[in-house]
Amino acid sequence: MPMFFSKGAIKNFFYLHQRFKENRDYRLSYLIRCSLNVIKHERIVKHDGKYMINAFLPPVNSEAFFSIAKNVPGEGKEFYTNHVKGMRLAPISTYVAVTKRCMYQCWHCSASEMMGQKQEDLKTSDVIRIVKDLQNLGVGIIGFTGGEPLIRQDLEVILSAIDERSMTLLFSNGYGLTKERAISLKQAGLFGVAISIDSIIPEKHDAKRGYKGAYQIALEAIENARKAQLYTMGQVVCTRELLETGEIHELAKFLKKQGIHELRIVEPIPCGSLESQQEAILTEEEQKQLIELHILFNAHKEYPKTSVFSYVESAQQYGCGAGVQHSYIDYEGNFRACDFIYESYGNVLSESIEEIWKRMHHSSGGPKCGCYAKKRCSLCKGNQVPHYYRLLGGEKINSI
């Protein structure tokens, strides 16, 4: 596989090996088995010279990946021990809500609690300071969300303040992503964009988004992103209906024809607009079906490269990332463990991001096997930590 022989990937792998071997309990075979499990059931793609396992991680041959590899506390033997424990000096990814404004009224919106509030968006200078602080902390992925982040006309200025230590992503409904804007964002340093789409049927998508014409807007945005050479993703909230009717299969095939580089499948999470729709939350059996989609789609070329949240955050991979690998900053500057969790650990406008992260990370209690926002450790037995950490620690276990 070409990825393994790329200069950056070799550098990052051997950096970890050299640091880990200071601990006598470590063996090279542990890192190899752990790495093979990471890419198991993935379809590696190359974009702009960068190798992507999935958009939950920076490209493996990038400075952003090196940033997340080294940002674990401890020197000598403690560096390896803390990796196995899931301890971090910085999250792998932080998403920043740069606005609460949105022209849509989506059925599943996780940010609905902030809609209609009168507070202004964060100033450009404040967002730039936040992203620079995140980079200095060691965050490898900085994502921009909202509301609809494309409403902000200063995104290019913000992106230009971010260097290669972080991969940048944009999460959008597609409204306003013209060809010219896509090129402008690419030139400013944006790596990838995820465009939400809920159905292969235009009327269904429009209804779920609460906006007539949303379907066509999303398709045009995907085309414009792809032509601008952005890493282009389609993002789907997979409902029970999409699973039961098989429409998720047809939607995946359709999006592949649209030229996306990756399909991201999310399950409904009980927050925001879905707090009052508990019947929409998938069962554990349906979660397993989502995991099977990740495996099936990546194995067959008629489907696009796919990353399913239920797979990536399962016990067989990394587990829930809240406060361990991931964090979120809302439109007021409140630092949270996840986009789907309301609890704030402090405000980044008035307190050091590093200090808030330490508090959040300590409170998280380490890696968990299931979604913290759902208040249960689904698809996990007992108190075991996810396979990533167990394999790195030397356990011989069977994975998916």
CSV table of C-alpha atoms in Angstrom, one decimal:
chain,number,residue,atom,x,y,z
A,1,MET,CA,0.0,0.0,0.0
A,2,PRO,CA,1.6,3.3,-1.1
A,3,MET,CA,0.5,5.1,2.1
A,4,PHE,CA,2.9,3.0,4.2
A,5,PHE,CA,5.9,4.1,2.1
A,6,SER,CA,5.1,7.9,2.0
A,7,LYS,CA,7.7,10.0,3.7
A,8,GLY,CA,5.4,11.6,6.2
A,9,ALA,CA,3.7,8.4,7.2
A,10,ILE,CA,7.1,6.7,7.8
A,11,LYS,CA,8.2,9.7,9.8
A,12,ASN,CA,5.1,9.7,12.0
A,13,PHE,CA,5.2,5.9,12.6
A,14,PHE,CA,8.8,5.8,13.6
A,15,TYR,CA,8.5,8.9,15.8
A,16,LEU,CA,5.9,7.0,17.9
A,17,HIS,CA,8.0,3.8,17.8
A,18,GLN,CA,11.1,5.6,19.1
A,19,ARG,CA,9.2,7.3,21.9
A,20,PHE,CA,7.3,4.1,22.9
A,21,LYS,CA,10.3,1.9,23.1
A,22,GLU,CA,11.6,3.8,26.0
A,23,ASN,CA,9.1,1.8,27.9
A,24,ARG,CA,10.2,-1.8,28.4
A,25,ASP,CA,6.6,-3.1,28.3
A,26,TYR,CA,6.2,-1.9,24.7
A,27,ARG,CA,6.8,-4.0,21.6
A,28,LEU,CA,6.8,-2.9,18.0
A,29,SER,CA,4.2,-5.6,17.3
A,30,TYR,CA,1.8,-3.7,19.5
A,31,LEU,CA,1.9,-0.6,17.4
A,32,ILE,CA,1.7,-2.6,14.2
A,33,ARG,CA,-1.4,-4.6,15.4
A,34,CYS,CA,-3.0,-1.3,16.6
A,35,SER,CA,-2.3,0.4,13.3
A,36,LEU,CA,-3.7,-2.5,11.3
A,37,ASN,CA,-6.9,-2.4,13.3
A,38,VAL,CA,-7.2,1.4,12.6
A,39,ILE,CA,-7.2,0.8,8.8
A,40,LYS,CA,-9.3,-2.4,9.0
A,41,HIS,CA,-12.4,-2.0,6.9
A,42,GLU,CA,-11.2,1.4,5.7
A,43,ARG,CA,-10.6,2.4,2.1
A,44,ILE,CA,-7.5,4.6,2.0
A,45,VAL,CA,-7.7,7.5,-0.5
A,46,LYS,CA,-5.1,10.0,-1.6
A,47,HIS,CA,-6.1,13.7,-2.0
A,48,ASP,CA,-3.7,16.5,-2.7
A,49,GLY,CA,-0.8,14.2,-1.9
A,50,LYS,CA,-2.3,13.3,1.5
A,51,TYR,CA,-3.5,9.8,2.5
A,52,MET,CA,-6.8,9.8,4.3
A,53,ILE,CA,-8.0,6.9,6.5
A,54,ASN,CA,-11.1,8.9,7.2
A,55,ALA,CA,-11.9,12.5,8.2
A,56,PHE,CA,-11.9,11.7,11.9
A,57,LEU,CA,-8.1,11.8,11.6
A,58,PRO,CA,-5.7,14.1,9.8
A,59,PRO,CA,-3.9,12.7,6.8
A,60,VAL,CA,-1.3,10.1,8.0
A,61,ASN,CA,1.5,11.8,6.1
A,62,SER,CA,0.8,15.3,7.4
A,63,GLU,CA,2.1,17.7,10.0
A,64,ALA,CA,-1.3,17.6,11.5
A,65,PHE,CA,-1.0,13.9,12.1
A,66,PHE,CA,2.4,14.5,13.7
A,67,SER,CA,0.8,17.1,15.9
A,68,ILE,CA,-1.8,14.6,17.4
A,69,ALA,CA,0.8,11.9,17.7
A,70,LYS,CA,3.1,13.8,19.9
A,71,ASN,CA,0.5,15.6,22.1
A,72,VAL,CA,0.4,13.1,24.9
A,73,PRO,CA,1.8,13.9,28.3
A,74,GLY,CA,4.9,12.4,29.8
A,75,GLU,CA,8.5,11.7,29.0
A,76,GLY,CA,10.4,8.5,28.8
A,77,LYS,CA,8.3,5.4,29.6
A,78,GLU,CA,5.3,7.5,30.7
A,79,PHE,CA,4.7,8.7,27.1
A,80,TYR,CA,3.7,5.1,26.0
A,81,THR,CA,1.8,4.4,29.2
A,82,ASN,CA,-0.3,7.6,28.8
A,83,HIS,CA,-1.0,6.8,25.1
A,84,VAL,CA,-2.5,3.4,26.3
A,85,LYS,CA,-4.6,5.2,28.9
A,86,GLY,CA,-6.0,7.6,26.3
A,87,MET,CA,-4.5,10.7,28.0
A,88,ARG,CA,-3.9,13.7,25.8
A,89,LEU,CA,-2.5,17.2,26.0
A,90,ALA,CA,-5.0,18.3,23.3
A,91,PRO,CA,-8.0,16.8,21.5
A,92,ILE,CA,-7.5,15.3,18.1
A,93,SER,CA,-10.3,17.5,16.7
A,94,THR,CA,-12.2,20.6,17.8
A,95,TYR,CA,-15.2,21.9,16.0
A,96,VAL,CA,-16.0,25.6,16.3
A,97,ALA,CA,-19.5,27.0,15.9
A,98,VAL,CA,-18.7,30.3,14.1
A,99,THR,CA,-22.4,31.4,13.9
A,100,LYS,CA,-25.8,30.6,15.3
A,101,ARG,CA,-27.5,31.8,12.1
A,102,CYS,CA,-29.0,29.5,9.6
A,103,MET,CA,-31.6,29.8,6.9
A,104,TYR,CA,-32.8,26.2,7.3
A,105,GLN,CA,-34.9,24.5,10.0
A,106,CYS,CA,-33.6,21.0,10.0
A,107,TRP,CA,-35.5,18.2,11.7
A,108,HIS,CA,-32.5,16.9,13.6
A,109,CYS,CA,-30.5,20.1,14.3
A,110,SER,CA,-28.2,19.6,17.3
A,111,ALA,CA,-27.7,23.4,17.6
A,112,SER,CA,-31.4,24.3,17.8
A,113,GLU,CA,-31.1,25.5,21.4
A,114,MET,CA,-29.2,28.5,20.1
A,115,MET,CA,-31.4,29.4,17.2
A,116,GLY,CA,-33.3,32.6,17.5
A,117,GLN,CA,-31.1,34.0,20.3
A,118,LYS,CA,-30.0,37.6,19.8
A,119,GLN,CA,-26.3,37.5,20.7
A,120,GLU,CA,-24.0,38.5,17.9
A,121,ASP,CA,-21.5,36.1,16.3
A,122,LEU,CA,-18.0,36.0,17.6
A,123,LYS,CA,-15.7,38.7,16.2
A,124,THR,CA,-13.2,37.7,13.5
A,125,SER,CA,-10.4,38.6,15.8
A,126,ASP,CA,-11.8,36.3,18.5
A,127,VAL,CA,-12.2,33.4,16.2
A,128,ILE,CA,-8.6,33.9,14.9
A,129,ARG,CA,-7.4,33.9,18.5
A,130,ILE,CA,-9.3,30.7,19.3
A,131,VAL,CA,-8.0,28.8,16.3
A,132,LYS,CA,-4.4,29.9,17.0
A,133,ASP,CA,-4.8,28.8,20.6
A,134,LEU,CA,-6.2,25.5,19.4
A,135,GLN,CA,-3.2,25.0,17.2
A,136,ASN,CA,-0.8,25.9,19.9
A,137,LEU,CA,-2.5,23.4,22.2
A,138,GLY,CA,-1.9,20.7,19.5
A,139,VAL,CA,-5.3,20.2,17.9
A,140,GLY,CA,-4.9,18.3,14.6
A,141,ILE,CA,-8.4,19.0,13.1
A,142,ILE,CA,-10.2,22.3,13.3
A,143,GLY,CA,-13.8,22.1,12.0
A,144,PHE,CA,-16.1,25.0,11.4
A,145,THR,CA,-19.8,24.5,12.0
A,146,GLY,CA,-22.8,26.6,13.1
A,147,GLY,CA,-25.6,27.4,12.3
A,148,GLU,CA,-24.5,27.6,8.7
A,149,PRO,CA,-20.8,28.7,8.7
A,150,LEU,CA,-20.9,29.8,5.1
A,151,ILE,CA,-23.0,32.8,6.2
A,152,ARG,CA,-19.8,34.3,7.6
A,153,GLN,CA,-17.9,36.2,4.9
A,154,ASP,CA,-14.7,36.2,6.9
A,155,LEU,CA,-14.0,32.5,6.8
A,156,GLU,CA,-11.2,33.0,4.4
A,157,VAL,CA,-9.5,35.4,6.8
A,158,ILE,CA,-9.9,32.9,9.6
A,159,LEU,CA,-8.6,30.0,7.5
A,160,SER,CA,-5.6,32.0,6.5
A,161,ALA,CA,-4.6,32.2,10.1
A,162,ILE,CA,-4.3,28.4,10.4
A,163,ASP,CA,-1.1,26.6,9.4
A,164,GLU,CA,-0.3,23.1,8.4
A,165,ARG,CA,-0.3,21.8,12.0
A,166,SER,CA,-4.1,21.4,11.6
A,167,MET,CA,-6.4,20.0,8.9
A,168,THR,CA,-9.4,22.3,8.4
A,169,LEU,CA,-12.9,21.1,7.7
A,170,LEU,CA,-16.2,22.9,7.0
A,171,PHE,CA,-19.6,21.4,7.8
A,172,SER,CA,-22.4,22.9,5.8
A,173,ASN,CA,-25.8,22.5,4.2
A,174,GLY,CA,-24.3,23.9,1.0
A,175,TYR,CA,-26.1,27.2,0.9
A,176,GLY,CA,-23.8,29.8,-0.6
A,177,LEU,CA,-21.0,27.4,-1.7
A,178,THR,CA,-20.7,28.8,-5.2
A,179,LYS,CA,-17.8,27.8,-7.4
A,180,GLU,CA,-16.1,31.1,-6.7
A,181,ARG,CA,-16.6,30.7,-2.9
A,182,ALA,CA,-15.3,27.1,-3.0
A,183,ILE,CA,-12.1,28.2,-4.8
A,184,SER,CA,-11.7,31.1,-2.4
A,185,LEU,CA,-11.9,28.8,0.6
A,186,LYS,CA,-9.5,26.3,-0.9
A,187,GLN,CA,-7.0,29.1,-1.6
A,188,ALA,CA,-7.4,30.3,2.0
A,189,GLY,CA,-6.4,26.8,3.3
A,190,LEU,CA,-9.6,24.8,3.7
A,191,PHE,CA,-8.9,21.1,3.2
A,192,GLY,CA,-12.4,19.6,3.2
A,193,VAL,CA,-16.1,20.2,3.3
A,194,ALA,CA,-19.0,18.0,4.4
A,195,ILE,CA,-22.3,18.7,2.7
A,196,SER,CA,-25.4,17.4,4.5
A,197,ILE,CA,-27.9,15.4,2.4
A,198,ASP,CA,-30.9,13.5,3.9
A,199,SER,CA,-32.5,11.6,1.0
A,200,ILE,CA,-32.2,10.7,-2.6
A,201,ILE,CA,-35.7,12.1,-3.1
A,202,PRO,CA,-35.6,15.9,-3.5
A,203,GLU,CA,-38.9,16.6,-1.7
A,204,LYS,CA,-37.9,14.5,1.3
A,205,HIS,CA,-34.6,16.3,1.7
A,206,ASP,CA,-36.3,19.7,1.4
A,207,ALA,CA,-38.9,18.7,4.0
A,208,LYS,CA,-36.2,17.5,6.4
A,209,ARG,CA,-34.3,20.7,5.9
A,210,GLY,CA,-37.3,23.0,6.1
A,211,TYR,CA,-36.2,24.8,3.0
A,212,LYS,CA,-37.5,24.5,-0.6
A,213,GLY,CA,-34.7,23.8,-3.0
A,214,ALA,CA,-32.3,22.6,-0.4
A,215,TYR,CA,-31.7,19.3,-2.3
A,216,GLN,CA,-30.5,21.1,-5.5
A,217,ILE,CA,-28.4,23.5,-3.4
A,218,ALA,CA,-26.7,20.6,-1.7
A,219,LEU,CA,-25.9,18.9,-5.0
A,220,GLU,CA,-24.5,22.1,-6.6
A,221,ALA,CA,-22.4,22.6,-3.5
A,222,ILE,CA,-20.9,19.1,-3.8
A,223,GLU,CA,-20.1,19.7,-7.4
A,224,ASN,CA,-18.5,23.1,-6.7
A,225,ALA,CA,-16.4,21.7,-3.8
A,226,ARG,CA,-15.2,18.9,-5.9
A,227,LYS,CA,-14.2,21.2,-8.8
A,228,ALA,CA,-12.4,23.4,-6.4
A,229,GLN,CA,-10.4,20.3,-5.4
A,230,LEU,CA,-11.6,20.3,-1.8
A,231,TYR,CA,-11.8,17.0,0.0
A,232,THR,CA,-15.6,16.6,-0.6
A,233,MET,CA,-17.8,14.6,1.7
A,234,GLY,CA,-21.5,13.9,1.8
A,235,GLN,CA,-22.9,13.7,5.4
A,236,VAL,CA,-26.1,11.7,6.1
A,237,VAL,CA,-28.1,11.4,9.3
A,238,CYS,CA,-29.2,7.8,8.8
A,239,THR,CA,-32.8,7.3,10.0
A,240,ARG,CA,-34.6,4.1,10.7
A,241,GLU,CA,-36.5,4.7,7.4
A,242,LEU,CA,-33.3,4.9,5.4
A,243,LEU,CA,-32.1,1.6,6.9
A,244,GLU,CA,-35.4,-0.3,6.6
A,245,THR,CA,-36.1,0.8,3.0
A,246,GLY,CA,-32.6,0.3,1.8
A,247,GLU,CA,-32.5,3.9,0.6
A,248,ILE,CA,-29.2,4.5,2.4
A,249,HIS,CA,-27.6,2.1,-0.2
A,250,GLU,CA,-29.1,4.0,-3.1
A,251,LEU,CA,-28.1,7.3,-1.6
A,252,ALA,CA,-24.5,6.1,-1.1
A,253,LYS,CA,-24.3,4.9,-4.8
A,254,PHE,CA,-25.8,8.2,-5.9
A,255,LEU,CA,-23.3,10.3,-4.0
A,256,LYS,CA,-20.5,8.3,-5.4
A,257,LYS,CA,-21.6,9.3,-8.9
A,258,GLN,CA,-21.6,12.9,-7.7
A,259,GLY,CA,-17.8,12.4,-7.1
A,260,ILE,CA,-17.6,12.7,-3.3
A,261,HIS,CA,-14.4,11.5,-1.7
A,262,GLU,CA,-16.0,10.2,1.5
A,263,LEU,CA,-19.5,9.5,2.8
A,264,ARG,CA,-20.0,10.3,6.5
A,265,ILE,CA,-22.9,8.5,8.1
A,266,VAL,CA,-24.2,9.8,11.5
A,267,GLU,CA,-26.9,8.3,13.6
A,268,PRO,CA,-29.7,10.5,15.2
A,269,ILE,CA,-28.4,11.8,18.6
A,270,PRO,CA,-30.9,12.8,21.4
A,271,CYS,CA,-30.0,16.5,21.6
A,272,GLY,CA,-31.3,19.7,20.1
A,273,SER,CA,-34.4,19.1,17.9
A,274,LEU,CA,-34.3,15.4,18.6
A,275,GLU,CA,-34.5,15.7,22.4
A,276,SER,CA,-38.3,15.5,22.1
A,277,GLN,CA,-38.2,12.7,19.4
A,278,GLN,CA,-36.8,9.8,21.4
A,279,GLU,CA,-38.5,7.4,19.0
A,280,ALA,CA,-36.1,8.5,16.3
A,281,ILE,CA,-33.1,7.2,18.2
A,282,LEU,CA,-31.7,3.9,16.8
A,283,THR,CA,-31.7,0.7,18.8
A,284,GLU,CA,-28.5,-1.2,19.5
A,285,GLU,CA,-29.4,-3.7,16.7
A,286,GLU,CA,-29.8,-0.8,14.3
A,287,GLN,CA,-26.5,0.6,15.4
A,288,LYS,CA,-25.0,-2.7,14.5
A,289,GLN,CA,-26.5,-2.4,11.0
A,290,LEU,CA,-24.8,1.0,10.6
A,291,ILE,CA,-21.5,-0.7,11.5
A,292,GLU,CA,-22.2,-3.3,8.9
A,293,LEU,CA,-22.7,-0.4,6.3
A,294,HIS,CA,-19.2,0.9,7.1
A,295,ILE,CA,-17.7,-2.5,6.3
A,296,LEU,CA,-19.9,-3.3,3.3
A,297,PHE,CA,-19.5,0.1,1.6
A,298,ASN,CA,-15.7,0.2,2.0
A,299,ALA,CA,-15.4,-3.3,0.6
A,300,HIS,CA,-17.4,-2.7,-2.6
A,301,LYS,CA,-16.4,-0.1,-5.3
A,302,GLU,CA,-20.0,0.8,-6.3
A,303,TYR,CA,-20.2,2.6,-3.0
A,304,PRO,CA,-18.0,5.6,-1.9
A,305,LYS,CA,-15.4,5.5,0.8
A,306,THR,CA,-17.4,5.6,4.0
A,307,SER,CA,-17.0,6.5,7.6
A,308,VAL,CA,-19.8,5.6,10.0
A,309,PHE,CA,-19.8,7.2,13.4
A,310,SER,CA,-21.1,4.1,15.0
A,311,TYR,CA,-18.1,2.1,13.7
A,312,VAL,CA,-15.4,4.7,14.5
A,313,GLU,CA,-16.8,5.3,18.0
A,314,SER,CA,-17.5,1.6,18.7
A,315,ALA,CA,-15.7,-0.6,21.2
A,316,GLN,CA,-13.8,-2.2,18.3
A,317,GLN,CA,-12.1,1.1,17.4
A,318,TYR,CA,-11.7,4.3,19.4
A,319,GLY,CA,-14.9,4.6,21.4
A,320,CYS,CA,-16.6,7.8,22.2
A,321,GLY,CA,-14.4,10.8,21.6
A,322,ALA,CA,-16.1,13.3,23.9
A,323,GLY,CA,-13.4,15.0,26.0
A,324,VAL,CA,-10.8,12.5,25.0
A,325,GLN,CA,-10.3,12.8,21.2
A,326,HIS,CA,-12.8,15.5,20.5
A,327,SER,CA,-14.2,18.8,21.8
A,328,TYR,CA,-16.5,21.6,20.7
A,329,ILE,CA,-16.6,25.4,21.1
A,330,ASP,CA,-20.1,26.9,20.7
A,331,TYR,CA,-21.0,30.3,19.3
A,332,GLU,CA,-20.5,32.0,22.7
A,333,GLY,CA,-17.1,30.5,23.2
A,334,ASN,CA,-18.2,27.8,25.7
A,335,PHE,CA,-15.8,24.8,25.6
A,336,ARG,CA,-17.7,21.5,25.6
A,337,ALA,CA,-16.7,17.9,25.3
A,338,CYS,CA,-18.9,17.3,22.2
A,339,ASP,CA,-21.2,19.0,19.8
A,340,PHE,CA,-24.1,17.0,21.3
A,341,ILE,CA,-23.4,17.7,25.0
A,342,TYR,CA,-24.5,21.0,26.5
A,343,GLU,CA,-22.3,21.1,29.6
A,344,SER,CA,-19.5,23.7,29.4
A,345,TYR,CA,-16.2,23.5,31.2
A,346,GLY,CA,-15.4,27.2,30.7
A,347,ASN,CA,-15.3,30.0,28.2
A,348,VAL,CA,-12.3,30.4,25.9
A,349,LEU,CA,-12.9,34.1,25.7
A,350,SER,CA,-12.1,34.6,29.3
A,351,GLU,CA,-9.9,31.6,30.3
A,352,SER,CA,-7.0,29.7,28.8
A,353,ILE,CA,-8.0,27.0,26.4
A,354,GLU,CA,-5.3,24.8,27.8
A,355,GLU,CA,-6.6,25.1,31.4
A,356,ILE,CA,-10.2,24.4,30.3
A,357,TRP,CA,-9.1,21.3,28.2
A,358,LYS,CA,-7.2,19.9,31.3
A,359,ARG,CA,-10.4,20.3,33.3
A,360,MET,CA,-12.6,18.7,30.7
A,361,HIS,CA,-10.2,15.9,29.9
A,362,HIS,CA,-9.8,15.0,33.5
A,363,SER,CA,-13.5,15.0,34.0
A,364,SER,CA,-14.2,12.8,31.0
A,365,GLY,CA,-12.7,9.8,32.8
A,366,GLY,CA,-10.9,8.5,29.7
A,367,PRO,CA,-12.0,6.5,26.7
A,368,LYS,CA,-15.5,5.1,26.7
A,369,CYS,CA,-16.9,2.4,24.4
A,370,GLY,CA,-20.2,4.1,23.5
A,371,CYS,CA,-21.8,7.5,22.9
A,372,TYR,CA,-21.6,9.7,26.1
A,373,ALA,CA,-24.4,11.9,24.8
A,374,LYS,CA,-26.7,8.9,24.8
A,375,LYS,CA,-25.9,8.2,28.5
A,376,ARG,CA,-25.1,4.6,27.8
A,377,CYS,CA,-22.2,2.5,26.7
A,378,SER,CA,-23.8,0.7,23.8
A,379,LEU,CA,-22.3,-2.2,22.0
A,380,CYS,CA,-19.8,-2.7,24.8
A,381,LYS,CA,-19.7,-5.2,27.5
A,382,GLY,CA,-18.6,-4.3,31.0
A,383,ASN,CA,-16.1,-1.5,31.6
A,384,GLN,CA,-13.5,-2.4,28.9
A,385,VAL,CA,-11.8,0.3,27.1
A,386,PRO,CA,-11.9,0.5,23.3
A,387,HIS,CA,-9.8,-1.9,21.2
A,388,TYR,CA,-7.4,0.9,20.0
A,389,TYR,CA,-6.0,1.3,23.5
A,390,ARG,CA,-6.1,-2.4,24.4
A,391,LEU,CA,-4.2,-3.4,21.2
A,392,LEU,CA,-1.6,-0.6,21.8
A,393,GLY,CA,-1.2,-2.0,25.3
A,394,GLY,CA,-0.4,-5.4,24.0
A,395,GLU,CA,-3.7,-7.3,24.4
A,396,LYS,CA,-4.5,-9.9,21.8
A,397,ILE,CA,-8.1,-9.5,21.0
A,398,ASN,CA,-10.5,-10.3,18.2
A,399,SER,CA,-11.9,-7.2,16.4
A,400,ILE,CA,-14.8,-6.7,13.9
